[in-house]
CSV table of C-alpha atoms in Angstrom, one decimal:
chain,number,residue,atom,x,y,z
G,1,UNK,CA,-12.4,86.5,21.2
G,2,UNK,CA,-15.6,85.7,19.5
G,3,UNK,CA,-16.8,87.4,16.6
G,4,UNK,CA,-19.1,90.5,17.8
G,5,UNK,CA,-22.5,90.4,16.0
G,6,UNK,CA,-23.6,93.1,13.5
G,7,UNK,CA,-25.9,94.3,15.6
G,8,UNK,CA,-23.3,94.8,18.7
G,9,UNK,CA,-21.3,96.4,15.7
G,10,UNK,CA,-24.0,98.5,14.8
G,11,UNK,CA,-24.6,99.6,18.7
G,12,UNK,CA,-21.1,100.7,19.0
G,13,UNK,CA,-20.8,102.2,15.7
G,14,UNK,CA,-24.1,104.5,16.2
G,15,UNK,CA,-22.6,105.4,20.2
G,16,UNK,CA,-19.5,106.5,18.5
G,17,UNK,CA,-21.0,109.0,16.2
G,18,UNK,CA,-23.7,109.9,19.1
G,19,UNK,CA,-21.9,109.9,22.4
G,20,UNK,CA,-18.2,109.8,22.2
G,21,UNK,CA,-17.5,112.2,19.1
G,22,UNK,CA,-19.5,114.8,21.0
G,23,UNK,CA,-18.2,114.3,24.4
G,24,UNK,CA,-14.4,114.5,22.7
G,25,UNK,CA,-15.3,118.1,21.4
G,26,UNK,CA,-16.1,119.2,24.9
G,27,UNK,CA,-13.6,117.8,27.0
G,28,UNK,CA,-10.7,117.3,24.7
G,29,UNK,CA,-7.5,118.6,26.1
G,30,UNK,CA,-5.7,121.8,24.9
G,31,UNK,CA,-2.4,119.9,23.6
G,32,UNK,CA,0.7,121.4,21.8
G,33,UNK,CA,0.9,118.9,19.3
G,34,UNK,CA,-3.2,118.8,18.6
G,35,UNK,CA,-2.7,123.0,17.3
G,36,UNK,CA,-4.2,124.1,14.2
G,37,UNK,CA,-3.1,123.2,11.5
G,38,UNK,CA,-1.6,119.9,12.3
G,39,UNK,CA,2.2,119.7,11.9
G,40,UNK,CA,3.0,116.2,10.8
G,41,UNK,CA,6.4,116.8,12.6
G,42,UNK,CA,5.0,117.8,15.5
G,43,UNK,CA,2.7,114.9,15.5
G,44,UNK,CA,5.8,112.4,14.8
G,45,UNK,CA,7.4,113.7,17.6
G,46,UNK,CA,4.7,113.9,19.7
G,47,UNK,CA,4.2,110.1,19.3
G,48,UNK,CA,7.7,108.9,19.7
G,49,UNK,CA,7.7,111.2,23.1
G,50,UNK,CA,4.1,109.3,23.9
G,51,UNK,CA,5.2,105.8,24.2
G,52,UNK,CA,5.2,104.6,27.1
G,53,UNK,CA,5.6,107.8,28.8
G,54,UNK,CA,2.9,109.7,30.7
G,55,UNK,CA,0.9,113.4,28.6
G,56,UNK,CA,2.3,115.4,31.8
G,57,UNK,CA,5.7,114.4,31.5
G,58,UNK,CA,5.9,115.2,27.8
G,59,UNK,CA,4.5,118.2,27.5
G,60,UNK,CA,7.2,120.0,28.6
G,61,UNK,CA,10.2,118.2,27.0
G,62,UNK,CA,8.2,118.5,23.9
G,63,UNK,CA,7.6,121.8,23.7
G,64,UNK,CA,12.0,122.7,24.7
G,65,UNK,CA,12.4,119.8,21.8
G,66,UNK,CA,10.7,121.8,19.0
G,67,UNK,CA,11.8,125.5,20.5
G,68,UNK,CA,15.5,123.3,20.0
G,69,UNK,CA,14.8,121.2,16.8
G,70,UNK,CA,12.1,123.0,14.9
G,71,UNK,CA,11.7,120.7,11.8
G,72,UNK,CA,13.3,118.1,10.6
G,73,UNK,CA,16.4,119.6,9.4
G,74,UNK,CA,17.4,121.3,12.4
G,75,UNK,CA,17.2,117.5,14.1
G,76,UNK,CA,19.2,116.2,10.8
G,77,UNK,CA,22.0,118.8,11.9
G,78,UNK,CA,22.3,118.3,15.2
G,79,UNK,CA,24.7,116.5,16.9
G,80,UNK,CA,23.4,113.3,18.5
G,81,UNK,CA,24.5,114.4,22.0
G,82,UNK,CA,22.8,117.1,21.9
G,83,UNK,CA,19.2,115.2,20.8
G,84,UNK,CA,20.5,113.2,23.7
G,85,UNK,CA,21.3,116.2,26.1
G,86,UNK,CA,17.2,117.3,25.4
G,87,UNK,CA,15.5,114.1,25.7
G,88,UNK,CA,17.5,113.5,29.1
G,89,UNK,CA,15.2,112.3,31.7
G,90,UNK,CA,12.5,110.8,29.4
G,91,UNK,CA,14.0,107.8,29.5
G,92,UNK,CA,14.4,105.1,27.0
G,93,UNK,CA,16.9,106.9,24.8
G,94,UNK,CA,16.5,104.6,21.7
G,95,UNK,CA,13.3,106.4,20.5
G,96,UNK,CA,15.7,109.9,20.6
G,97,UNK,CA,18.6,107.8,18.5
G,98,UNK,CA,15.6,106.3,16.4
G,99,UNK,CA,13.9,109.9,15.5
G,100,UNK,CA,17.7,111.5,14.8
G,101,UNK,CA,18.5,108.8,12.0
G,102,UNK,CA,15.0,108.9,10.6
G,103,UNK,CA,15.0,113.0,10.5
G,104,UNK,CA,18.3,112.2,8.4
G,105,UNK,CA,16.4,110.0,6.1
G,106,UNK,CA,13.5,112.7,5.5
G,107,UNK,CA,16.3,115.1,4.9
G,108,UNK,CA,18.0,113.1,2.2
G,109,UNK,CA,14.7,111.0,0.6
G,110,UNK,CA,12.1,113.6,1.4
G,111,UNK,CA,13.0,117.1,0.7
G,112,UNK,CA,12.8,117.9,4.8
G,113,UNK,CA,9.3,116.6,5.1
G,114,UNK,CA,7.7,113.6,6.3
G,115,UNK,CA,5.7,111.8,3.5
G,116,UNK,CA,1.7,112.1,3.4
G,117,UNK,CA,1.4,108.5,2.0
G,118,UNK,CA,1.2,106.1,4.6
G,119,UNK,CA,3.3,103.2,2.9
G,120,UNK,CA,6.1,106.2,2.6
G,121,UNK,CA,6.0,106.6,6.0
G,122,UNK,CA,6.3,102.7,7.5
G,123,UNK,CA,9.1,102.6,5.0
G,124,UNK,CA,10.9,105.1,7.4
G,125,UNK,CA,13.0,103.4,10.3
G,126,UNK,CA,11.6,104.1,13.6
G,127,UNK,CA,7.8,104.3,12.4
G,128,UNK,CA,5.4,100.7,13.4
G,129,UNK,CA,2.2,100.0,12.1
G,130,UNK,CA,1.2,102.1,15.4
G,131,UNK,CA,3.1,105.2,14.7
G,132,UNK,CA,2.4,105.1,10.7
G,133,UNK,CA,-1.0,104.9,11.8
G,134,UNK,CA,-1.1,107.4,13.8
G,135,UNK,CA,0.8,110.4,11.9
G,136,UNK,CA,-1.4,108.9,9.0
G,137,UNK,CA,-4.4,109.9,10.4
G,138,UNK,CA,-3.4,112.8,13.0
G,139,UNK,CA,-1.5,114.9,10.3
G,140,UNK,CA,-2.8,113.4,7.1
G,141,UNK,CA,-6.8,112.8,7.7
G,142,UNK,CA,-5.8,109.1,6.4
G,143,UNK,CA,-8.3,106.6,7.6
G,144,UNK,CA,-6.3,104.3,9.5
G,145,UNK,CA,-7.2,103.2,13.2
G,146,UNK,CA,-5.0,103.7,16.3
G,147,UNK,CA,-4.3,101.1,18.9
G,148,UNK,CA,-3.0,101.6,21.9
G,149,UNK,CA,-3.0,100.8,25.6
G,150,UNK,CA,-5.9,103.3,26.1
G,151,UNK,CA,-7.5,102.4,23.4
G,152,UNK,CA,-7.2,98.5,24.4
G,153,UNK,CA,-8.3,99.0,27.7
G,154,UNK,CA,-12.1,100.5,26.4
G,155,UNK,CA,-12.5,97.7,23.7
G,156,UNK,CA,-11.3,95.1,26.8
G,157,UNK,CA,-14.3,96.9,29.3
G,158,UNK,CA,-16.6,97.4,26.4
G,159,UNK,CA,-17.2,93.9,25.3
G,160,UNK,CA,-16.2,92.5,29.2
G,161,UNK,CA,-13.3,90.9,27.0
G,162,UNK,CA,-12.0,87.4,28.7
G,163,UNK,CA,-9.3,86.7,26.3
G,164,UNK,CA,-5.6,87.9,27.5
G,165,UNK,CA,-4.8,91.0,25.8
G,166,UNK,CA,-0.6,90.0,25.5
G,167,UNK,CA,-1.6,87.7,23.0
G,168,UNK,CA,-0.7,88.8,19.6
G,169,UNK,CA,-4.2,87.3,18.4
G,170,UNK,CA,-5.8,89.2,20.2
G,171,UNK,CA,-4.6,92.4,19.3
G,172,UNK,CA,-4.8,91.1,15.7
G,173,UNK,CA,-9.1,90.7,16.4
G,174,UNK,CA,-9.2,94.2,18.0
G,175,UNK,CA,-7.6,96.0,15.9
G,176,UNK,CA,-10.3,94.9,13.6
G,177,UNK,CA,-12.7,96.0,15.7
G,178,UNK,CA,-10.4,99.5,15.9
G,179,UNK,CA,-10.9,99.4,12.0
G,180,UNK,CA,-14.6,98.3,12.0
G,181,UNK,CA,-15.4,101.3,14.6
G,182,UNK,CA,-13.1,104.1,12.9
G,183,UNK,CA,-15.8,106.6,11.3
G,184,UNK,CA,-14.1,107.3,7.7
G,185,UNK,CA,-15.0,110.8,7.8
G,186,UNK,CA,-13.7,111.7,11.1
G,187,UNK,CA,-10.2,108.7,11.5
G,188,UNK,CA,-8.5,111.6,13.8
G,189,UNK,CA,-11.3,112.3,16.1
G,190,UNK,CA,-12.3,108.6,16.4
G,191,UNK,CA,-9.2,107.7,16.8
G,192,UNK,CA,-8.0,110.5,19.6
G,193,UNK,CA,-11.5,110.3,21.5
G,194,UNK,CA,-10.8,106.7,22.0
G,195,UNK,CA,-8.1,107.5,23.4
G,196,UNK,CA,-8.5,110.3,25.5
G,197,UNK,CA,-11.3,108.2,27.1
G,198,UNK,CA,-8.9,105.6,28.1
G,199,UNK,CA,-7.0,108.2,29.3
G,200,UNK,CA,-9.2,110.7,31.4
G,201,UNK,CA,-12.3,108.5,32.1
G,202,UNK,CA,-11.5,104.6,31.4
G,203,UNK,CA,-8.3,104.8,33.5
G,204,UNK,CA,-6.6,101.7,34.7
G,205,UNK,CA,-7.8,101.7,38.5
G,206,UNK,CA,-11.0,103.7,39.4
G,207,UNK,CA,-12.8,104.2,36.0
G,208,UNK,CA,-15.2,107.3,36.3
G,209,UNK,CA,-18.1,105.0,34.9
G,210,UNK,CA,-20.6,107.3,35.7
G,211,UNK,CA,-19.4,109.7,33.6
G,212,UNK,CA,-18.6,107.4,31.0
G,213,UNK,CA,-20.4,108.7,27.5
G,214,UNK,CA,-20.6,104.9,26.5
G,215,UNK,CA,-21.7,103.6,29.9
G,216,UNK,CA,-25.0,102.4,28.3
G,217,UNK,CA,-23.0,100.5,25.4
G,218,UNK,CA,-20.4,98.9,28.0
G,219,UNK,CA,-21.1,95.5,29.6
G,220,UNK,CA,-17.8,95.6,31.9
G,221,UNK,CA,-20.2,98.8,33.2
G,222,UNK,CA,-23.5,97.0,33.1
G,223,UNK,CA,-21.9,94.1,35.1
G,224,UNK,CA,-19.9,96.4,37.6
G,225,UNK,CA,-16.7,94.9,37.0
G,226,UNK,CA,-15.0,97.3,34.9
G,227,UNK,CA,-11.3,96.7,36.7
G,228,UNK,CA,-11.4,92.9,36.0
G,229,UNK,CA,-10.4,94.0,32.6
G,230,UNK,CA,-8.4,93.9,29.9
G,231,UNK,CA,-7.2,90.2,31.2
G,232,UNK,CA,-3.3,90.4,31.0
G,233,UNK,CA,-1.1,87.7,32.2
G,234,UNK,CA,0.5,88.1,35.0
G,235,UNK,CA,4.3,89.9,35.0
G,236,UNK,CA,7.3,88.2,36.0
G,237,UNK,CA,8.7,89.3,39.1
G,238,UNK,CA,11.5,92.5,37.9
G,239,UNK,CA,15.2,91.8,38.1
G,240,UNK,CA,16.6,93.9,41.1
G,241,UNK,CA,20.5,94.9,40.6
G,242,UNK,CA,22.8,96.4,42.9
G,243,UNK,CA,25.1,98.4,41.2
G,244,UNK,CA,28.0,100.6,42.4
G,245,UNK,CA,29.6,104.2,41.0
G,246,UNK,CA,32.6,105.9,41.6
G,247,UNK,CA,32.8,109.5,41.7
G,248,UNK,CA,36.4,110.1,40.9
G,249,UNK,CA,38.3,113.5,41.9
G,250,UNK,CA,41.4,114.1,40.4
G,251,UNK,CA,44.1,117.1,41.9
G,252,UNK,CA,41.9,119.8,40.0
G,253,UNK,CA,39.2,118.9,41.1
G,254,UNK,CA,37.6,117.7,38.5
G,255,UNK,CA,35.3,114.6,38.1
G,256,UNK,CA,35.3,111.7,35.6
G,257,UNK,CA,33.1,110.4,33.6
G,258,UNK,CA,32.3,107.5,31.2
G,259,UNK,CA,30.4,107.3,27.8
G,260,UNK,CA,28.9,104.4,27.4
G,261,UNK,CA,29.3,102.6,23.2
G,262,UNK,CA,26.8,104.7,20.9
G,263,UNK,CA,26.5,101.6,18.9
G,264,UNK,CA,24.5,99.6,21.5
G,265,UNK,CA,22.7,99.2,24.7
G,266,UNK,CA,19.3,101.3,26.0
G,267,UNK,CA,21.7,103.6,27.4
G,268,UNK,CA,23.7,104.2,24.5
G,269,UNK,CA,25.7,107.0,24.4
G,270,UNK,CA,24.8,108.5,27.5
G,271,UNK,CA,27.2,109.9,29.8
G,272,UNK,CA,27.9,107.9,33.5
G,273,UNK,CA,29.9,107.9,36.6
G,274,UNK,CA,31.6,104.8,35.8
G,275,UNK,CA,31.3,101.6,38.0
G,276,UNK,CA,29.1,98.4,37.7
G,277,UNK,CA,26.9,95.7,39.2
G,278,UNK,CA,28.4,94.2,42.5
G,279,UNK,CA,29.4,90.5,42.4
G,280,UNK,CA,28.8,87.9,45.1
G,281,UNK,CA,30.7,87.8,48.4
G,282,UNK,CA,31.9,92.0,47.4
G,283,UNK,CA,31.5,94.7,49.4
G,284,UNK,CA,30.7,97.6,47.8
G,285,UNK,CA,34.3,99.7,48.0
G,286,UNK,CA,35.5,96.2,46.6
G,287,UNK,CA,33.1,96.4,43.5
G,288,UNK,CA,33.6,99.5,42.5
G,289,UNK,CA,37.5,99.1,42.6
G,290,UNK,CA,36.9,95.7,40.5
G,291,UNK,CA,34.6,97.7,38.1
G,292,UNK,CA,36.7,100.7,37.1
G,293,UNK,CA,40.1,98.6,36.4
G,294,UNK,CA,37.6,96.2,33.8
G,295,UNK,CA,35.8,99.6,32.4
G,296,UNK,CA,38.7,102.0,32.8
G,297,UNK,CA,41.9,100.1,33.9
G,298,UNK,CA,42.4,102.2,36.7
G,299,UNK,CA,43.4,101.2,40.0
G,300,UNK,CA,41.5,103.5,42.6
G,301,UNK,CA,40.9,103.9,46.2
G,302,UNK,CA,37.1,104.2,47.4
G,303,UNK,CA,36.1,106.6,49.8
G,304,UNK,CA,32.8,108.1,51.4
G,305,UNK,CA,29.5,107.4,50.3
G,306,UNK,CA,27.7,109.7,49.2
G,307,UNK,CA,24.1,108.9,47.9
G,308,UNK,CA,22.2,105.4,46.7
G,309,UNK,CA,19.7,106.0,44.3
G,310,UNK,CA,16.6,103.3,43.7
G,311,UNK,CA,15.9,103.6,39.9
G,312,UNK,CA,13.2,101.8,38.2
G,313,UNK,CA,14.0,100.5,34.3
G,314,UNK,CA,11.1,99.2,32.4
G,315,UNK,CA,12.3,95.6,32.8
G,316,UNK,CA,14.5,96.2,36.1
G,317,UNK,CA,15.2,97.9,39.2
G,318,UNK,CA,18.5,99.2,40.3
G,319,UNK,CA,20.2,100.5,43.9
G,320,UNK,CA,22.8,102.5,42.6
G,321,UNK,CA,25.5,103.4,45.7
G,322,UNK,CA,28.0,106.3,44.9
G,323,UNK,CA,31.4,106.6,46.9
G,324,UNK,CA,34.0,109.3,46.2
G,325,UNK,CA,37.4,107.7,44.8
G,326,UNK,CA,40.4,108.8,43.8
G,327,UNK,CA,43.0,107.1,41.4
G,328,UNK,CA,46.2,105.7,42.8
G,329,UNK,CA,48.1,104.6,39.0
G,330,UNK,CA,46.8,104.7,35.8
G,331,UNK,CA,44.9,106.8,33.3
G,332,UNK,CA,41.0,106.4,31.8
G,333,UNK,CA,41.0,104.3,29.3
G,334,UNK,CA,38.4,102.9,26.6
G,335,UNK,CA,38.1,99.3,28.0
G,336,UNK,CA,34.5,98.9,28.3
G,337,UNK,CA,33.4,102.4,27.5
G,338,UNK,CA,33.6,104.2,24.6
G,339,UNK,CA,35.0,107.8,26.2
G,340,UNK,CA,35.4,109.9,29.0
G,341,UNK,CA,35.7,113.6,30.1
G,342,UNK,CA,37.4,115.3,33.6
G,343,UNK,CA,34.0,118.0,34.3
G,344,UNK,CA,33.5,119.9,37.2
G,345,UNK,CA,29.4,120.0,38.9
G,346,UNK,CA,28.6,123.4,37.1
G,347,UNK,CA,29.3,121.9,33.9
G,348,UNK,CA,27.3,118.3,33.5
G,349,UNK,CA,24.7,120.1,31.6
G,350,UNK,CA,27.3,119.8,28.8
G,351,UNK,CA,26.7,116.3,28.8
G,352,UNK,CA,23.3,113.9,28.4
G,353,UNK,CA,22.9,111.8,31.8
G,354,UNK,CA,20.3,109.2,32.5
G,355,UNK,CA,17.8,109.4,35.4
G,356,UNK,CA,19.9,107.5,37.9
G,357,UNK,CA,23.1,109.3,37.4
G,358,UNK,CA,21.1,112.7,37.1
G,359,UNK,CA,20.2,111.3,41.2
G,360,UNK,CA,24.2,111.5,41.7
G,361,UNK,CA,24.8,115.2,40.4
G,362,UNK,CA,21.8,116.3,41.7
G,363,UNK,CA,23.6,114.8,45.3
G,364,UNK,CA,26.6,116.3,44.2
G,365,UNK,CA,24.9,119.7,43.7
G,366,UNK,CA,23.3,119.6,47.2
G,367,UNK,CA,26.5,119.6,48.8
G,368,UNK,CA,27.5,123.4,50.4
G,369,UNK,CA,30.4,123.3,48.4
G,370,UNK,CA,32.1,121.8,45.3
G,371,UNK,CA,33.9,118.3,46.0
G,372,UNK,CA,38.0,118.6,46.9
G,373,UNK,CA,40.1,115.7,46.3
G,374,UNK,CA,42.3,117.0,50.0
G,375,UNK,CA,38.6,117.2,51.6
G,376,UNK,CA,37.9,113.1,50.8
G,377,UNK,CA,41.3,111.8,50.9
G,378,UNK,CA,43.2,114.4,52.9
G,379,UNK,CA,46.7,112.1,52.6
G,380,UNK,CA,46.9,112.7,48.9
């Protein structure tokens, strides 16, 4: 990335203050977390919630997280599983362990609150240079510039950017430019028009050029090529696993399940039916059986199917097959899990679940009656 010219500078600077602070005050969305005045926990965990996750699918989980947690002594009290239990379904369940220990750490350090200063606040665990930044300015008017994938995306089309975005130097140069372009006065309307423009207007596919308030300042515009940029390198192709679960009735009726270790793992903590990834030459039955005596030393028989589930991780795919079982010897134990629980289908909101296994109960729930052991293996 070659240096922009002080004049280019100039250009943008000017189309900022002219074009894109005005167009932000008209078309700005009505968010929870942008309410008057600013809470900086709401903004904290408004951010956490936003990464890599879409604004429609926060919204909602945000606004049950604060009715649930409404500072951050509330999430200091809480048992984890039940931060867990209401992030369920967002997905990548590290940012909810991440925001419980740091709302500890404000507790303890901070009276309750998190600190104005932004050096305070990257000293907190959890919070990046893109977080700090952005609590910094959103709740504390500090003038510090946000990057993100929006915001990368317009700076890639506005400049017709050839240099591959992945590369640490490259995000290095524009977050200069981020810094150059933030106006001092205004750091949380620059930096939230930026990025509701990536988001509304500069999308990924089919950018709405023409409605564009710096369509006269952008040369991937003037050149008509706005969706050759930002220049990433290509991803490799996504693991694919085939993994099997056994849904295991016992005489009351009741199902197990399996924690995985709280310690480690993007799953931590969560709550499974317990089974694994099949190995070569296995059938499916086979792998299941194989997985529960490792996890659980159990020595089960494998009944019916009853749903596969296609799951997308953010670095893997998974076909998840679930078959009834039932144990022939043995009891659960702690093997490769860290706990388990005998639960019936009305009560597995009592526990926190991840997408794929929330596929399973949501099979389970669809059936016209509650599982039997006698109805799946009628010789027991």
């Amino acid at each position: 990335m070659s240096a922009i010219s002080p004049k280019t500078l100039r250009s943008l600077r000017a189309a900022v203050r002219r074009k894109l602070l005005p167009w932000f005050a008209r078309h700005a969305r009505d968010l929870p977390w942008r309410a008057e005045p600013r809470r900086p926990y709401a903004v904290w965990i408004s951010e956490i919630m936003l990464q890599q996750t879409r604004v429609d699918t926060v919204v909602p989980y945000f606004q049950r997280f604060l009715a649930r947690f409404p500072d951050p002594a509330a999430l200091a009290a809480a048992p984890l599983q039940d931060v867990l239990k209401r992030w369920e379904g967002l997905g990548y369940y590290t940012r909810a362990r991440q925001i419980h220990k740091t709302a500890q750490t404000l507790v303890r350090d901070h009276g309750g609150q998190l600190p104005a200063d932004p050096d305070a606040l990257a000293a907190l665990p959890g919070l990046g240079p893109y977080t700090v930044a952005a609590v910094a300015s959103f709740a504390f008017g500090h003038p510090l510039a946000v990057l993100d994938g929006n915001v990368i995306r317009v700076f890639s089309r506005l400049l017709a950017l050839p240099d591959d975005v992945g590369l640490p130097a490259t995000k290095k140069k524009l977050q200069g430019l981020a810094d150059a372009l933030l106006l001092r006065d205004k750091p949380a309307a620059t930096n939230e028009a930026w990025m509701e423009l990536g988001a509304l207007i500069c999308t990924p596919r089919a950018p709405r050029c023409p409605e564009c308030p710096l369509r006269g300042v952008c040369r991937a515009a003037k050149s008509k090529t706005p969706e050759a940029f930002p220049n990433k390198k290509k991803k490799m192709k996504v693991p694919h696993k085939v993994v099997g679960a056994a849904v295991i009735l016992n005489a009351k009726n009741q199902i197990l399940i399996a924690q995985r270790n709280p310690e480690k793992g993007m799953l931590a903590g969560l709550w499974e039916f317990p089974g694994g990834k099949i190995a070569a030459g296995e059938t499916m039955p086979e792998c299941i059986a194989r997985e529960l005596k490792e996890e659980m030393g159990l020595d089960i028989e494998v009944g019916a199917h009853l749903v596969t589930v296609h799951h997308a991780y953010s670095h893997f795919t998974i076909e998840l097959h679930a078959h009834f079982a039932r144990i022939r010897s043995g009891r659960p134990r702690h093997l490769e899990c860290s706990g388990h629980a005998w639960t019936t289908r009305d009560r597995f909101d009592d526990f926190p679940f991840s997408k794929a296994d929330l596929e399973i109960i949501r099979a389970l729930r669809a059936l016209p009656k509650p599982p039997r052991l006698r109805d799946h293996f009628p010789a027991t």
